[in-house]
Amino acid sequence: MTDRFIRVALAGIGSCASSFVQATVLSRDSGPRMAGVMHEHIGGYRLGDVEFVAAFDVDGNKVGQDLADAIAVAPTAALNHVPVPLTGVRVRSGPLLDGLDGNLSEMVHPHPDCASLTAADVTAALRQSRAQVLVCFLPTGSTAAVQAYARASAEAGVAFVNATPEPVANRAELVELFVSRGVPLLGDDLRSHLGATTLHTALLELLQSRGMHVANTYQLNVGGNMDFYNLADPTRSRSKQISKRRALTSAGIDSDDVAAGPNGYVKYLGDRKVCFLRIEAEGILGTPVSMEIRLEVEDSPNAASVVANAVRIARTAADQGLVGVVDPVCPFLFKSPPAGLPESEALRRFQHFVEKSARPATAYTGAARS
């Protein structure tokens, strides 16, 4: 029988972290079925079994605060849906590196300790906290910082969930590091639970299943949180554009010339994201079919639903001795996994992993590495 709790560390205490922390608190007090959570148990773990043991950020206004207080500090845009009691976890300074390059430097002032910290300091903190899973919520474009946390996680023997589009699961050197250290890795670029990419790829698969030819499509996204503020800088959004196109390519279309957000920062939207989606297709006798959809979601809770899966998968993978990229689940949880799949096949493999993990007498070995 495994330890009942999942000891989780967070890197980047912004809107997504806020919603995820709130969701874990709600899960502890809710009944057996919680809206937006696909499985009450994964590998024997409930979402409420998450226990936060470490937190890292560079914002001088968040460092030193209890995690419960830090998740509400501006410029975090996530709404407070659930009162979060004090956790006893103080936010630590993390390595600055390229974390605040671009627009974010205008909004966030780093703690003075951050400039001198390295991945080795993160490794030491993870070991001290006895963390089992590290979730990386750093800003898009922070390639050096994200990869520093990934290396620190591998060296500490802590499973890593890369919610960012910066390459970790897609970088051979880092994958080999996780394999050599015997640690699970999940990534890259977390999907929203029911977001623009999930809806877009599902619709494309539906049209193709009917034998229709997709001629043109676009996906335009605007929002008002710090993610969109950061991505308004073209030098920071490149990896996100690549990630979204990879997801569309996995859905079976040529995405080289497809416009697929993010496309603008609209402050008054706050943590809401609005997607404008159009698909043009051709049916029998060349007949045209087109659709336009406006999707509006609260952005950060939409991500928290997926992290609720990813963290429990990461802990379950470690329990089962899986190392490196956990291939069966990544195409469903992430936009840019090492090998993408159509939506329905990604869901089937994810569900199969969860079902096999629910049988304690039969360990899942499909992604095990020697």
mmCIF file of C-alpha atoms in Angstrom:
data_model
loop_
_atom_site.group_PDB
_atom_site.id
_atom_site.type_symbol
_atom_site.label_atom_id
_atom_site.label_comp_id
_atom_site.label_asym_id
_atom_site.label_seq_id
_atom_site.Cartn_x
_atom_site.Cartn_y
_atom_site.Cartn_z
ATOM 1 C CA MET A 1 0.000 0.000 0.000
ATOM 2 C CA THR A 2 1.389 3.412 -0.946
ATOM 3 C CA ASP A 3 1.622 6.525 1.227
ATOM 4 C CA ARG A 4 -1.797 8.175 1.161
ATOM 5 C CA PHE A 5 -0.489 11.662 0.367
ATOM 6 C CA ILE A 6 1.198 13.182 -2.689
ATOM 7 C CA ARG A 7 3.863 15.669 -1.606
ATOM 8 C CA VAL A 8 3.739 18.422 -4.243
ATOM 9 C CA ALA A 9 6.021 21.379 -4.941
ATOM 10 C CA LEU A 10 4.992 24.296 -7.173
ATOM 11 C CA ALA A 11 7.254 26.511 -9.287
ATOM 12 C CA GLY A 12 5.487 29.748 -10.258
ATOM 13 C CA ILE A 13 2.779 30.894 -7.839
ATOM 14 C CA GLY A 14 0.430 32.595 -10.289
ATOM 15 C CA SER A 15 -3.135 32.089 -11.471
ATOM 16 C CA CYS A 16 -2.856 28.391 -12.404
ATOM 17 C CA ALA A 17 -1.218 27.587 -9.075
ATOM 18 C CA SER A 18 -3.971 29.498 -7.291
ATOM 19 C CA SER A 19 -6.757 27.520 -8.955
ATOM 20 C CA PHE A 20 -4.981 24.212 -8.383
ATOM 21 C CA VAL A 21 -4.476 24.923 -4.674
ATOM 22 C CA GLN A 22 -8.135 25.923 -4.339
ATOM 23 C CA ALA A 23 -9.244 22.760 -6.137
ATOM 24 C CA THR A 24 -7.299 20.526 -3.751
ATOM 25 C CA VAL A 25 -8.886 22.268 -0.746
ATOM 26 C CA LEU A 26 -12.357 21.865 -2.233
ATOM 27 C CA SER A 27 -11.693 18.196 -2.965
ATOM 28 C CA ARG A 28 -10.929 17.499 0.693
ATOM 29 C CA ASP A 29 -14.350 18.847 1.692
ATOM 30 C CA SER A 30 -16.418 17.602 -1.257
ATOM 31 C CA GLY A 31 -18.342 14.405 -1.802
ATOM 32 C CA PRO A 32 -17.243 11.535 -4.027
ATOM 33 C CA ARG A 33 -17.991 13.400 -7.256
ATOM 34 C CA MET A 34 -16.453 16.814 -7.972
ATOM 35 C CA ALA A 35 -17.374 18.664 -11.164
ATOM 36 C CA GLY A 36 -14.478 19.019 -13.600
ATOM 37 C CA VAL A 37 -12.467 16.102 -12.163
ATOM 38 C CA MET A 38 -12.551 13.098 -14.498
ATOM 39 C CA HIS A 39 -11.576 10.433 -11.959
ATOM 40 C CA GLU A 40 -12.145 10.419 -8.231
ATOM 41 C CA HIS A 41 -9.143 8.107 -7.873
ATOM 42 C CA ILE A 42 -6.021 7.694 -10.007
ATOM 43 C CA GLY A 43 -3.621 5.069 -8.734
ATOM 44 C CA GLY A 44 -5.559 5.092 -5.463
ATOM 45 C CA TYR A 45 -5.115 8.853 -4.958
ATOM 46 C CA ARG A 46 -7.850 11.495 -4.659
ATOM 47 C CA LEU A 47 -7.148 15.102 -5.563
ATOM 48 C CA GLY A 48 -7.607 15.899 -1.874
ATOM 49 C CA ASP A 49 -4.591 13.691 -1.107
ATOM 50 C CA VAL A 50 -2.286 16.399 -2.494
ATOM 51 C CA GLU A 51 -0.175 17.975 0.237
ATOM 52 C CA PHE A 52 1.855 21.063 -0.677
ATOM 53 C CA VAL A 53 5.367 20.955 0.733
ATOM 54 C CA ALA A 54 7.326 23.572 -1.242
ATOM 55 C CA ALA A 55 6.715 26.610 -3.440
ATOM 56 C CA PHE A 56 9.043 28.758 -5.549
ATOM 57 C CA ASP A 57 8.636 32.179 -7.159
ATOM 58 C CA VAL A 58 10.698 35.247 -8.019
ATOM 59 C CA ASP A 59 8.123 37.943 -7.174
ATOM 60 C CA GLY A 60 9.368 39.968 -4.199
ATOM 61 C CA ASN A 61 5.768 40.398 -3.016
ATOM 62 C CA LYS A 62 5.204 36.609 -2.871
ATOM 63 C CA VAL A 63 8.519 35.308 -1.549
ATOM 64 C CA GLY A 64 8.252 34.706 2.197
ATOM 65 C CA GLN A 65 4.452 34.567 2.193
ATOM 66 C CA ASP A 66 2.484 31.480 3.162
ATOM 67 C CA LEU A 67 1.349 29.725 -0.015
ATOM 68 C CA ALA A 68 -2.294 30.397 0.932
ATOM 69 C CA ASP A 69 -1.623 34.143 0.936
ATOM 70 C CA ALA A 70 0.775 34.214 -2.035
ATOM 71 C CA ILE A 71 -1.791 32.754 -4.450
ATOM 72 C CA ALA A 72 -3.936 35.875 -3.979
ATOM 73 C CA VAL A 73 -1.166 38.468 -4.476
ATOM 74 C CA ALA A 74 -1.433 40.689 -7.573
ATOM 75 C CA PRO A 75 -0.872 40.426 -10.480
ATOM 76 C CA THR A 76 -2.447 36.967 -10.058
ATOM 77 C CA ALA A 77 -5.846 37.144 -11.788
ATOM 78 C CA ALA A 78 -7.442 33.869 -10.641
ATOM 79 C CA LEU A 79 -10.702 34.336 -8.750
ATOM 80 C CA ASN A 80 -10.972 33.188 -5.141
ATOM 81 C CA HIS A 81 -13.639 30.473 -5.228
ATOM 82 C CA VAL A 82 -12.605 28.621 -2.068
ATOM 83 C CA PRO A 83 -11.111 29.902 1.228
ATOM 84 C CA VAL A 84 -7.618 28.409 1.540
ATOM 85 C CA PRO A 85 -6.337 27.862 5.094
ATOM 86 C CA LEU A 86 -2.715 28.589 5.919
ATOM 87 C CA THR A 87 -0.479 25.800 4.657
ATOM 88 C CA GLY A 88 2.681 26.334 6.671
ATOM 89 C CA VAL A 89 4.588 26.417 3.366
ATOM 90 C CA ARG A 90 6.517 29.648 2.784
ATOM 91 C CA VAL A 91 7.216 30.639 -0.814
ATOM 92 C CA ARG A 92 10.944 30.390 -1.486
ATOM 93 C CA SER A 93 13.014 32.447 -3.895
ATOM 94 C CA GLY A 94 13.688 30.612 -7.146
ATOM 95 C CA PRO A 95 16.336 31.162 -9.845
ATOM 96 C CA LEU A 96 15.512 34.244 -11.949
ATOM 97 C CA LEU A 97 17.335 33.455 -15.210
ATOM 98 C CA ASP A 98 14.941 34.448 -18.071
ATOM 99 C CA GLY A 99 11.755 34.222 -16.007
ATOM 100 C CA LEU A 100 10.840 37.909 -16.223
ATOM 101 C CA ASP A 101 12.178 38.816 -19.652
ATOM 102 C CA GLY A 102 9.835 40.914 -21.791
ATOM 103 C CA ASN A 103 6.587 42.474 -20.576
ATOM 104 C CA LEU A 104 6.606 40.762 -17.189
ATOM 105 C CA SER A 105 9.532 42.900 -16.019
ATOM 106 C CA GLU A 106 7.123 45.850 -15.977
ATOM 107 C CA MET A 107 4.704 44.092 -13.617
ATOM 108 C CA VAL A 108 6.871 41.932 -11.345
ATOM 109 C CA HIS A 109 9.877 43.018 -9.288
ATOM 110 C CA PRO A 110 12.115 40.102 -8.354
ATOM 111 C CA HIS A 111 13.287 39.296 -4.861
ATOM 112 C CA PRO A 112 17.007 40.208 -4.583
ATOM 113 C CA ASP A 113 18.007 36.629 -3.711
ATOM 114 C CA CYS A 114 16.741 35.265 -7.030
ATOM 115 C CA ALA A 115 19.610 36.530 -9.165
ATOM 116 C CA SER A 116 22.179 34.320 -7.413
ATOM 117 C CA LEU A 117 20.152 31.108 -7.063
ATOM 118 C CA THR A 118 20.768 28.054 -9.255
ATOM 119 C CA ALA A 119 19.187 24.694 -10.043
ATOM 120 C CA ALA A 120 21.332 23.182 -7.281
ATOM 121 C CA ASP A 121 19.525 25.356 -4.725
ATOM 122 C CA VAL A 122 16.167 24.077 -6.000
ATOM 123 C CA THR A 123 17.410 20.483 -5.791
ATOM 124 C CA ALA A 124 18.427 21.018 -2.163
ATOM 125 C CA ALA A 125 15.048 22.562 -1.306
ATOM 126 C CA LEU A 126 13.171 19.708 -2.975
ATOM 127 C CA ARG A 127 15.159 17.143 -1.041
ATOM 128 C CA GLN A 128 14.636 19.025 2.216
ATOM 129 C CA SER A 129 10.872 19.167 1.652
ATOM 130 C CA ARG A 130 10.735 15.477 0.574
ATOM 131 C CA ALA A 131 8.654 16.512 -2.440
ATOM 132 C CA GLN A 132 7.453 13.740 -4.753
ATOM 133 C CA VAL A 133 6.082 15.821 -7.663
ATOM 134 C CA LEU A 134 7.094 19.270 -8.929
ATOM 135 C CA VAL A 135 4.622 21.170 -11.130
ATOM 136 C CA CYS A 136 6.220 23.894 -13.259
ATOM 137 C CA PHE A 137 3.896 26.860 -13.895
ATOM 138 C CA LEU A 138 6.601 29.307 -15.024
ATOM 139 C CA PRO A 139 5.795 31.876 -17.752
ATOM 140 C CA THR A 140 5.973 30.905 -21.410
ATOM 141 C CA GLY A 141 9.317 31.917 -22.888
ATOM 142 C CA SER A 142 11.270 31.125 -19.697
ATOM 143 C CA THR A 143 13.277 28.392 -21.394
ATOM 144 C CA ALA A 144 16.367 28.564 -19.191
ATOM 145 C CA ALA A 145 14.348 28.793 -15.966
ATOM 146 C CA VAL A 146 11.993 25.929 -16.867
ATOM 147 C CA GLN A 147 14.865 23.667 -17.828
ATOM 148 C CA ALA A 148 16.732 24.576 -14.632
ATOM 149 C CA TYR A 149 13.740 23.411 -12.579
ATOM 150 C CA ALA A 150 13.538 20.258 -14.689
ATOM 151 C CA ARG A 151 17.188 19.413 -13.990
ATOM 152 C CA ALA A 152 16.732 20.183 -10.303
ATOM 153 C CA SER A 153 13.696 17.912 -10.172
ATOM 154 C CA ALA A 154 15.498 15.016 -11.860
ATOM 155 C CA GLU A 155 18.535 15.350 -9.587
ATOM 156 C CA ALA A 156 16.278 15.386 -6.510
ATOM 157 C CA GLY A 157 14.392 12.278 -7.688
ATOM 158 C CA VAL A 158 11.143 14.235 -7.978
ATOM 159 C CA ALA A 159 8.614 13.587 -10.776
ATOM 160 C CA PHE A 160 8.240 16.635 -13.027
ATOM 161 C CA VAL A 161 5.076 18.023 -14.645
ATOM 162 C CA ASN A 162 5.903 20.651 -17.276
ATOM 163 C CA ALA A 163 2.821 22.828 -17.702
ATOM 164 C CA THR A 164 4.764 25.218 -19.965
ATOM 165 C CA PRO A 165 5.460 24.974 -23.716
ATOM 166 C CA GLU A 166 9.218 25.191 -23.135
ATOM 167 C CA PRO A 167 10.842 21.912 -24.274
ATOM 168 C CA VAL A 168 11.552 19.389 -21.545
ATOM 169 C CA ALA A 169 9.800 16.184 -22.615
ATOM 170 C CA ASN A 170 10.814 17.190 -26.160
ATOM 171 C CA ARG A 171 14.484 17.670 -25.338
ATOM 172 C CA ALA A 172 16.475 14.442 -25.592
ATOM 173 C CA GLU A 173 19.186 15.527 -23.135
ATOM 174 C CA LEU A 174 16.629 16.205 -20.397
ATOM 175 C CA VAL A 175 14.638 13.042 -21.094
ATOM 176 C CA GLU A 176 17.816 11.011 -20.725
ATOM 177 C CA LEU A 177 18.555 12.769 -17.437
ATOM 178 C CA PHE A 178 15.158 11.706 -16.064
ATOM 179 C CA VAL A 179 15.701 8.155 -17.336
ATOM 180 C CA SER A 180 19.157 7.946 -15.779
ATOM 181 C CA ARG A 181 17.862 9.249 -12.439
ATOM 182 C CA GLY A 182 14.862 6.898 -12.505
ATOM 183 C CA VAL A 183 12.259 9.701 -12.429
ATOM 184 C CA PRO A 184 8.939 10.151 -14.320
ATOM 185 C CA LEU A 185 8.464 13.154 -16.631
ATOM 186 C CA LEU A 186 5.208 14.583 -18.024
ATOM 187 C CA GLY A 187 4.978 17.363 -20.657
ATOM 188 C CA ASP A 188 5.028 19.626 -22.587
ATOM 189 C CA ASP A 189 2.465 22.470 -22.488
ATOM 190 C CA LEU A 190 -0.569 21.595 -20.420
ATOM 191 C CA ARG A 191 -3.893 21.408 -22.278
ATOM 192 C CA SER A 192 -6.892 23.138 -20.802
ATOM 193 C CA HIS A 193 -9.577 20.713 -19.652
ATOM 194 C CA LEU A 194 -12.079 22.058 -22.169
ATOM 195 C CA GLY A 195 -10.159 24.786 -23.943
ATOM 196 C CA ALA A 196 -9.534 26.078 -27.421
ATOM 197 C CA THR A 197 -7.089 23.363 -28.503
ATOM 198 C CA THR A 198 -9.178 20.517 -27.071
ATOM 199 C CA LEU A 199 -12.333 21.775 -28.792
ATOM 200 C CA HIS A 200 -10.492 22.521 -32.045
ATOM 201 C CA THR A 201 -8.844 19.096 -32.331
ATOM 202 C CA ALA A 202 -12.074 17.281 -31.402
ATOM 203 C CA LEU A 203 -14.009 19.099 -34.141
ATOM 204 C CA LEU A 204 -11.298 18.428 -36.711
ATOM 205 C CA GLU A 205 -11.389 14.734 -35.868
ATOM 206 C CA LEU A 206 -15.195 14.723 -36.164
ATOM 207 C CA LEU A 207 -15.072 16.224 -39.665
ATOM 208 C CA GLN A 208 -12.341 13.855 -40.793
ATOM 209 C CA SER A 209 -14.244 10.848 -39.422
ATOM 210 C CA ARG A 210 -17.029 11.793 -41.866
ATOM 211 C CA GLY A 211 -14.572 11.844 -44.775
ATOM 212 C CA MET A 212 -14.606 15.624 -45.091
ATOM 213 C CA HIS A 213 -11.628 17.641 -46.259
ATOM 214 C CA VAL A 214 -10.615 20.502 -43.938
ATOM 215 C CA ALA A 215 -9.702 23.406 -46.188
ATOM 216 C CA ASN A 216 -9.086 26.286 -43.752
ATOM 217 C CA THR A 217 -9.205 26.933 -40.031
ATOM 218 C CA TYR A 218 -8.093 29.391 -37.408
ATOM 219 C CA GLN A 219 -8.122 29.695 -33.627
ATOM 220 C CA LEU A 220 -7.848 33.180 -32.113
ATOM 221 C CA ASN A 221 -7.483 33.588 -28.349
ATOM 222 C CA VAL A 222 -7.589 36.660 -26.108
ATOM 223 C CA GLY A 223 -7.473 36.963 -22.332
ATOM 224 C CA GLY A 224 -6.649 39.270 -19.459
ATOM 225 C CA ASN A 225 -4.360 37.356 -17.095
ATOM 226 C CA MET A 226 -0.562 37.498 -16.841
ATOM 227 C CA ASP A 227 -0.173 34.626 -19.291
ATOM 228 C CA PHE A 228 -1.732 36.728 -22.029
ATOM 229 C CA TYR A 229 0.164 39.831 -20.896
ATOM 230 C CA ASN A 230 3.413 37.887 -21.180
ATOM 231 C CA LEU A 231 2.437 36.392 -24.553
ATOM 232 C CA ALA A 232 1.660 39.832 -25.993
ATOM 233 C CA ASP A 233 5.451 40.039 -26.426
ATOM 234 C CA PRO A 234 6.258 38.136 -29.677
ATOM 235 C CA THR A 235 9.647 37.073 -28.309
ATOM 236 C CA ARG A 236 7.860 35.194 -25.508
ATOM 237 C CA SER A 237 5.055 33.588 -27.497
ATOM 238 C CA ARG A 238 7.026 31.603 -30.077
ATOM 239 C CA SER A 239 7.033 28.318 -28.122
ATOM 240 C CA LYS A 240 3.281 28.602 -27.517
ATOM 241 C CA GLN A 241 2.607 29.078 -31.245
ATOM 242 C CA ILE A 242 4.749 26.029 -32.036
ATOM 243 C CA SER A 243 2.972 23.974 -29.379
ATOM 244 C CA LYS A 244 -0.523 24.797 -30.659
ATOM 245 C CA ARG A 245 0.469 23.969 -34.246
ATOM 246 C CA ARG A 246 1.879 20.633 -33.104
ATOM 247 C CA ALA A 247 -1.460 19.820 -31.490
ATOM 248 C CA LEU A 248 -3.291 20.601 -34.733
ATOM 249 C CA THR A 249 -0.809 18.530 -36.729
ATOM 250 C CA SER A 250 -1.530 15.603 -34.391
ATOM 251 C CA ALA A 251 -5.212 16.108 -35.260
ATOM 252 C CA GLY A 252 -4.347 15.332 -38.885
ATOM 253 C CA ILE A 253 -4.125 18.685 -40.685
ATOM 254 C CA ASP A 254 -1.312 20.704 -42.207
ATOM 255 C CA SER A 255 -0.909 23.443 -39.611
ATOM 256 C CA ASP A 256 2.045 25.316 -41.132
ATOM 257 C CA ASP A 257 -0.089 28.298 -42.152
ATOM 258 C CA VAL A 258 -2.791 28.052 -39.480
ATOM 259 C CA ALA A 259 -3.246 30.998 -37.126
ATOM 260 C CA ALA A 260 -3.624 29.552 -33.640
ATOM 261 C CA GLY A 261 -3.451 32.018 -30.697
ATOM 262 C CA PRO A 262 -2.596 33.615 -28.387
ATOM 263 C CA ASN A 263 -3.640 36.788 -30.149
ATOM 264 C CA GLY A 264 -4.097 39.566 -27.630
ATOM 265 C CA TYR A 265 -4.189 40.864 -24.076
ATOM 266 C CA VAL A 266 -7.480 42.438 -22.973
ATOM 267 C CA LYS A 267 -7.065 43.543 -19.363
ATOM 268 C CA TYR A 268 -10.733 43.724 -18.393
ATOM 269 C CA LEU A 269 -11.211 40.012 -19.189
ATOM 270 C CA GLY A 270 -9.131 39.137 -16.132
ATOM 271 C CA ASP A 271 -8.856 35.350 -15.856
ATOM 272 C CA ARG A 272 -11.376 34.788 -18.643
ATOM 273 C CA LYS A 273 -10.160 33.504 -22.003
ATOM 274 C CA VAL A 274 -12.187 33.938 -25.187
ATOM 275 C CA CYS A 275 -11.556 31.780 -28.251
ATOM 276 C CA PHE A 276 -12.891 32.548 -31.739
ATOM 277 C CA LEU A 277 -12.735 29.390 -33.812
ATOM 278 C CA ARG A 278 -13.577 28.858 -37.490
ATOM 279 C CA ILE A 279 -13.336 25.715 -39.620
ATOM 280 C CA GLU A 280 -14.071 25.473 -43.355
ATOM 281 C CA ALA A 281 -14.445 22.000 -44.860
ATOM 282 C CA GLU A 282 -15.580 20.324 -48.061
ATOM 283 C CA GLY A 283 -18.076 17.468 -48.300
ATOM 284 C CA ILE A 284 -19.489 15.325 -51.098
ATOM 285 C CA LEU A 285 -19.847 17.040 -54.506
ATOM 286 C CA GLY A 286 -17.586 19.787 -53.207
ATOM 287 C CA THR A 287 -20.320 21.118 -50.915
ATOM 288 C CA PRO A 288 -19.028 23.627 -48.347
ATOM 289 C CA VAL A 289 -19.366 23.189 -44.606
ATOM 290 C CA SER A 290 -18.267 25.924 -42.208
ATOM 291 C CA MET A 291 -18.645 26.628 -38.519
ATOM 292 C CA GLU A 292 -17.785 29.489 -36.191
ATOM 293 C CA ILE A 293 -17.658 29.088 -32.440
ATOM 294 C CA ARG A 294 -17.049 31.492 -29.580
ATOM 295 C CA LEU A 295 -15.779 29.690 -26.485
ATOM 296 C CA GLU A 296 -15.383 31.532 -23.176
ATOM 297 C CA VAL A 297 -13.851 29.888 -20.120
ATOM 298 C CA GLU A 298 -12.308 30.847 -16.811
ATOM 299 C CA ASP A 299 -8.738 30.102 -17.766
ATOM 300 C CA SER A 300 -6.906 28.982 -14.636
ATOM 301 C CA PRO A 301 -9.492 26.526 -13.231
ATOM 302 C CA ASN A 302 -9.611 25.013 -16.735
ATOM 303 C CA ALA A 303 -5.914 24.206 -16.313
ATOM 304 C CA ALA A 304 -6.343 23.008 -12.720
ATOM 305 C CA SER A 305 -8.609 20.183 -13.888
ATOM 306 C CA VAL A 306 -5.766 18.795 -15.993
ATOM 307 C CA VAL A 307 -3.127 19.277 -13.285
ATOM 308 C CA ALA A 308 -5.454 17.284 -11.012
ATOM 309 C CA ASN A 309 -4.897 14.372 -13.402
ATOM 310 C CA ALA A 310 -1.219 15.006 -14.119
ATOM 311 C CA VAL A 311 -0.047 15.150 -10.496
ATOM 312 C CA ARG A 312 -1.757 11.877 -9.595
ATOM 313 C CA ILE A 313 -0.452 10.243 -12.771
ATOM 314 C CA ALA A 314 3.086 11.388 -11.911
ATOM 315 C CA ARG A 315 2.860 9.916 -8.409
ATOM 316 C CA THR A 316 1.319 6.701 -9.744
ATOM 317 C CA ALA A 317 4.066 6.409 -12.375
ATOM 318 C CA ALA A 318 6.689 6.713 -9.640
ATOM 319 C CA ASP A 319 4.892 4.041 -7.575
ATOM 320 C CA GLN A 320 5.045 1.733 -10.599
ATOM 321 C CA GLY A 321 8.711 2.376 -11.322
ATOM 322 C CA LEU A 322 8.112 4.185 -14.634
ATOM 323 C CA VAL A 323 10.896 6.554 -15.683
ATOM 324 C CA GLY A 324 11.339 9.205 -18.344
ATOM 325 C CA VAL A 325 8.342 10.386 -20.375
ATOM 326 C CA VAL A 326 5.097 8.658 -19.380
ATOM 327 C CA ASP A 327 4.104 8.161 -23.006
ATOM 328 C CA PRO A 328 0.554 6.743 -22.662
ATOM 329 C CA VAL A 329 -0.868 9.821 -20.920
ATOM 330 C CA CYS A 330 1.009 12.804 -22.355
ATOM 331 C CA PRO A 331 -0.935 13.168 -25.659
ATOM 332 C CA PHE A 332 -4.153 13.657 -23.658
ATOM 333 C CA LEU A 333 -2.748 15.965 -20.969
ATOM 334 C CA PHE A 334 -0.425 18.124 -23.087
ATOM 335 C CA LYS A 335 -0.507 20.059 -26.357
ATOM 336 C CA SER A 336 3.074 19.224 -27.332
ATOM 337 C CA PRO A 337 4.015 15.709 -26.158
ATOM 338 C CA PRO A 338 6.936 13.939 -27.833
ATOM 339 C CA ALA A 339 4.442 11.966 -29.944
ATOM 340 C CA GLY A 340 0.976 13.423 -30.465
ATOM 341 C CA LEU A 341 -2.254 11.540 -31.166
ATOM 342 C CA PRO A 342 -5.776 12.358 -32.354
ATOM 343 C CA GLU A 343 -8.109 13.360 -29.531
ATOM 344 C CA SER A 344 -10.060 10.091 -29.300
ATOM 345 C CA GLU A 345 -6.958 7.861 -29.293
ATOM 346 C CA ALA A 346 -5.227 10.089 -26.724
ATOM 347 C CA LEU A 347 -8.278 9.812 -24.451
ATOM 348 C CA ARG A 348 -8.448 6.026 -24.931
ATOM 349 C CA ARG A 349 -4.810 5.547 -23.899
ATOM 350 C CA PHE A 350 -5.183 7.881 -20.925
ATOM 351 C CA GLN A 351 -8.275 6.027 -19.696
ATOM 352 C CA HIS A 352 -6.502 2.685 -20.171
ATOM 353 C CA PHE A 353 -3.580 3.866 -18.031
ATOM 354 C CA VAL A 354 -5.969 5.003 -15.280
ATOM 355 C CA GLU A 355 -7.945 1.755 -15.382
ATOM 356 C CA LYS A 356 -4.784 -0.386 -15.205
ATOM 357 C CA SER A 357 -3.505 1.760 -12.336
ATOM 358 C CA ALA A 358 -6.655 0.994 -10.363
ATOM 359 C CA ARG A 359 -5.716 -2.696 -10.228
ATOM 360 C CA PRO A 360 -3.077 -3.039 -7.498
ATOM 361 C CA ALA A 361 -2.233 -6.628 -8.463
ATOM 362 C CA THR A 362 -1.305 -5.689 -12.049
ATOM 363 C CA ALA A 363 1.245 -2.913 -12.393
ATOM 364 C CA TYR A 364 1.160 -1.010 -15.672
ATOM 365 C CA THR A 365 4.433 -1.573 -17.547
ATOM 366 C CA GLY A 366 3.757 -0.085 -20.976
ATOM 367 C CA ALA A 367 6.033 2.921 -20.480
ATOM 368 C CA ALA A 368 8.662 1.371 -18.237
ATOM 369 C CA ARG A 369 12.265 2.033 -19.203
ATOM 370 C CA SER A 370 15.356 0.073 -18.374
#
